Coordinates of C-alpha atoms in Angstrom, one line a residue:
M13 CA -13.2 -18.4 -24.9
G14 CA -10.5 -16.8 -23.0
S15 CA -11.2 -16.9 -19.0
E16 CA -11.4 -12.6 -17.6
C17 CA -8.7 -11.8 -15.2
P18 CA -10.8 -11.7 -11.6
P19 CA -10.6 -8.1 -10.8
A20 CA -8.3 -5.9 -8.7
E21 CA -8.5 -5.9 -5.3
A22 CA -9.1 -3.1 -3.8
V23 CA -6.5 -1.1 -1.8
T24 CA -6.4 1.8 0.6
T25 CA -3.0 3.0 0.9
V26 CA -2.0 5.6 4.4
H27 CA -0.3 8.4 4.5
I28 CA 1.2 9.6 7.7
T29 CA 2.9 12.4 9.1
G30 CA 4.2 14.0 12.7
F31 CA 6.3 16.6 13.4
K32 CA 9.4 18.0 15.2
K33 CA 9.8 19.5 18.1
F34 CA 8.1 22.9 18.8
H35 CA 8.0 25.1 21.2
G36 CA 7.6 24.3 24.5
V37 CA 7.4 20.4 23.3
S38 CA 10.7 19.7 23.0
E39 CA 10.5 16.2 22.1
N40 CA 7.4 15.8 20.1
P41 CA 5.3 11.8 20.6
T42 CA 4.8 11.5 16.6
E43 CA 7.7 11.9 16.0
T44 CA 8.2 9.3 17.5
I45 CA 5.3 7.4 16.8
V46 CA 5.8 8.3 12.7
N47 CA 9.1 8.0 13.5
N48 CA 8.3 3.7 14.4
L49 CA 5.3 2.8 12.9
M50 CA 6.6 0.9 9.5
E51 CA 8.2 -1.2 11.8
Y52 CA 5.0 -1.4 13.9
M53 CA 2.7 -1.9 11.2
N54 CA 5.8 -5.2 9.5
K55 CA 6.0 -7.5 12.6
K56 CA 1.8 -6.3 13.6
G57 CA 1.0 -6.6 9.8
L58 CA -2.6 -5.1 8.4
P59 CA -5.2 -4.5 8.0
K60 CA -6.6 -6.7 4.2
G61 CA -6.3 -4.3 2.0
I62 CA -4.9 -1.9 3.5
V63 CA -1.0 -0.1 2.7
I64 CA 0.5 2.5 4.2
G65 CA 2.9 4.9 1.8
S66 CA 4.6 6.8 3.8
C67 CA 5.2 8.3 6.9
Q68 CA 6.5 11.8 6.7
I69 CA 7.5 13.8 10.2
L70 CA 6.8 18.2 9.3
E71 CA 8.6 20.8 10.6
T72 CA 6.3 22.3 13.0
A73 CA 5.6 25.2 10.9
G74 CA 2.9 26.7 8.9
Q75 CA 4.5 27.7 5.5
E76 CA 7.6 25.4 6.1
A77 CA 5.6 22.1 6.2
L78 CA 3.6 22.6 3.2
V79 CA 6.4 21.7 0.3
P80 CA 7.1 18.4 1.8
L81 CA 3.1 17.6 2.7
Y82 CA 2.1 18.9 -0.9
Q83 CA 5.3 17.1 -2.4
T84 CA 4.1 14.2 -1.1
L85 CA 0.1 14.6 -1.4
Q86 CA 1.1 14.9 -5.3
S87 CA 3.2 12.0 -5.6
A88 CA 0.1 9.6 -4.0
I89 CA -2.1 11.2 -5.9
S90 CA 0.1 11.2 -9.2
T91 CA 0.3 7.4 -8.3
K92 CA -2.9 7.2 -7.8
E93 CA -4.1 8.2 -11.3
S94 CA -1.8 5.7 -13.2
E95 CA -3.4 2.7 -11.3
S96 CA -5.6 0.3 -13.4
S97 CA -8.2 -0.1 -10.6
S98 CA -10.2 3.6 -9.7
S99 CA -11.4 1.8 -6.9
N100 CA -7.8 2.5 -5.1
K101 CA -8.3 4.8 -2.4
I102 CA -6.3 7.4 -0.7
I103 CA -6.0 8.2 2.8
W104 CA -3.7 11.0 4.4
L105 CA -3.7 10.2 8.7
H106 CA -1.8 13.0 10.4
F107 CA -0.3 13.4 14.2
G108 CA 0.4 16.3 16.5
V109 CA 0.8 17.2 19.5
N110 CA -1.7 18.7 21.8
S111 CA 0.2 20.2 24.9
G112 CA -2.6 21.0 26.7
A113 CA -4.9 17.0 26.2
T114 CA -5.1 14.6 28.9
R115 CA -6.9 11.7 26.2
F116 CA -6.1 11.3 22.1
A117 CA -9.1 13.7 20.0
I118 CA -9.9 12.8 16.1
E119 CA -10.2 16.1 15.1
N120 CA -13.5 16.7 12.8
Q121 CA -12.7 20.2 11.0
A122 CA -10.2 23.1 10.3
F123 CA -10.6 26.6 10.4
N124 CA -9.5 28.5 8.0
E125 CA -8.1 30.6 10.4
A126 CA -3.7 31.2 11.3
T127 CA -3.9 32.4 15.1
F128 CA -0.9 31.4 16.3
R129 CA -0.1 31.8 20.4
C130 CA 3.6 31.5 19.5
P131 CA 5.7 31.2 17.0
D132 CA 6.1 28.4 14.7
E133 CA 9.8 27.2 14.0
M134 CA 11.4 29.4 11.9
G135 CA 9.4 32.3 13.5
W136 CA 6.5 33.0 12.0
K137 CA 3.1 34.4 14.4
P138 CA 0.0 35.4 12.2
Q139 CA -2.7 36.4 13.9
K140 CA -6.0 36.2 12.4
V141 CA -4.5 35.4 8.7
P142 CA -6.9 33.6 6.4
I143 CA -4.5 29.8 5.6
V144 CA -6.2 30.0 2.0
P145 CA -7.7 34.2 1.0
S146 CA -9.3 32.7 -1.4
D147 CA -11.2 30.2 0.7
G148 CA -13.4 33.4 2.1
A149 CA -13.5 34.3 5.5
I150 CA -11.4 33.0 8.6
S151 CA -14.7 31.4 9.5
R152 CA -14.7 28.9 7.1
V153 CA -14.1 25.6 8.0
R154 CA -14.0 22.4 6.3
E155 CA -14.2 19.2 7.7
T156 CA -13.2 15.6 7.0
T157 CA -15.2 13.2 4.5
L158 CA -14.6 10.5 7.6
P159 CA -16.2 9.3 10.0
A160 CA -15.3 10.9 13.3
E161 CA -17.7 10.3 15.5
D162 CA -17.5 6.2 14.3
I163 CA -13.7 5.5 14.4
T164 CA -14.3 7.6 18.8
K165 CA -16.8 5.0 18.7
A166 CA -14.4 2.1 18.1
L167 CA -11.7 2.6 19.4
A168 CA -13.5 3.6 22.8
K169 CA -14.7 0.7 22.5
K170 CA -11.0 -0.7 21.9
G171 CA -10.4 0.5 25.4
Y172 CA -8.7 4.1 24.1
D173 CA -9.1 7.3 26.1
V174 CA -10.5 9.7 22.3
M175 CA -12.7 12.2 22.0
T176 CA -13.8 14.0 19.0
S177 CA -12.8 17.3 18.5
D178 CA -14.6 20.0 16.8
D179 CA -11.7 22.4 17.6
A180 CA -8.6 21.5 16.4
G181 CA -6.5 25.0 17.3
R182 CA -5.5 27.6 15.0
F183 CA -1.7 26.6 15.5
V184 CA 0.3 24.6 12.6
C185 CA -2.0 21.6 13.4
N186 CA -4.9 23.5 11.9
Y187 CA -3.2 24.8 9.3
V188 CA -2.0 21.6 7.8
Y189 CA -5.4 20.1 8.6
Y190 CA -7.0 22.6 6.2
H191 CA -4.9 22.3 3.1
S192 CA -5.2 18.6 4.0
L193 CA -9.3 18.8 3.6
R194 CA -8.8 21.1 1.2
F195 CA -6.8 18.8 -1.5
S196 CA -8.7 15.5 -0.9
E197 CA -11.3 17.7 -2.0
Q198 CA -10.3 19.0 -4.5
N199 CA -8.3 15.7 -5.5
G200 CA -11.2 12.9 -4.2
T201 CA -9.7 11.6 -1.2
K202 CA -9.7 11.7 2.5
S203 CA -7.6 13.5 5.5
L204 CA -7.8 12.8 9.5
F205 CA -6.1 14.7 11.9
V206 CA -5.1 13.1 15.2
H207 CA -4.2 15.2 18.3
V208 CA -2.4 12.8 20.5
H209 CA -1.5 14.3 24.5
S210 CA 1.8 15.2 25.3
S211 CA 2.3 13.0 28.4
L212 CA 2.2 9.9 26.2
Q213 CA 5.3 7.6 27.0
L214 CA 7.1 7.7 23.9
R215 CA 8.4 4.3 25.3
K216 CA 5.8 2.4 24.3
R217 CA 4.4 2.8 21.0
P218 CA 1.4 2.8 20.7
K219 CA -1.5 1.0 18.4
C220 CA -2.2 3.2 16.1
N221 CA -3.0 0.1 13.2
S222 CA -6.7 0.3 15.1
L223 CA -7.1 3.9 12.5
L224 CA -6.0 2.1 9.7
P225 CA -9.3 1.1 8.9
C226 CA -10.7 3.5 7.9

């Protein structure tokens, strides 16, 4: 009788995005976070069963951010479908800056509404426009399937000044998050958006590995 191979360990692949500069924020801290994250994690180590699939910087522009975003989303799904283990998971972790905030915010949901308070980096300034018209009214929300409250509590216990938020705004952050949540629901993945505050010191690399085991 031949021996059976032990089942492969489940792996969670995390794909991470940040944004470039935009109106009023000449240096976006999320660009620094994401660009330095791979090197930081290689030094500090990742939790068992967690791998970083990609780190990507998006234009701070609603429609222009979608092309590279969806390319990454679809590529990750295609890779997952070709893998032998059905227990492997994919998480999209998006970082954006809230220039008026004083602490981190774990965003629980996104609205189907684009109302930009100022033009994005490509000059687009929609007002009360549904992000996905086929989803219905601008009051439609999509929620993360990750435990936002539990994540917030765990981070707070580690000393982070963090809160759970039900309002990701109506600018590009919300725009990207809504698309990501919609894609996740359709493809069996998970998505989470984290707002950082603009006063975050760029010379310091935050310990973002606290988010990855989620």
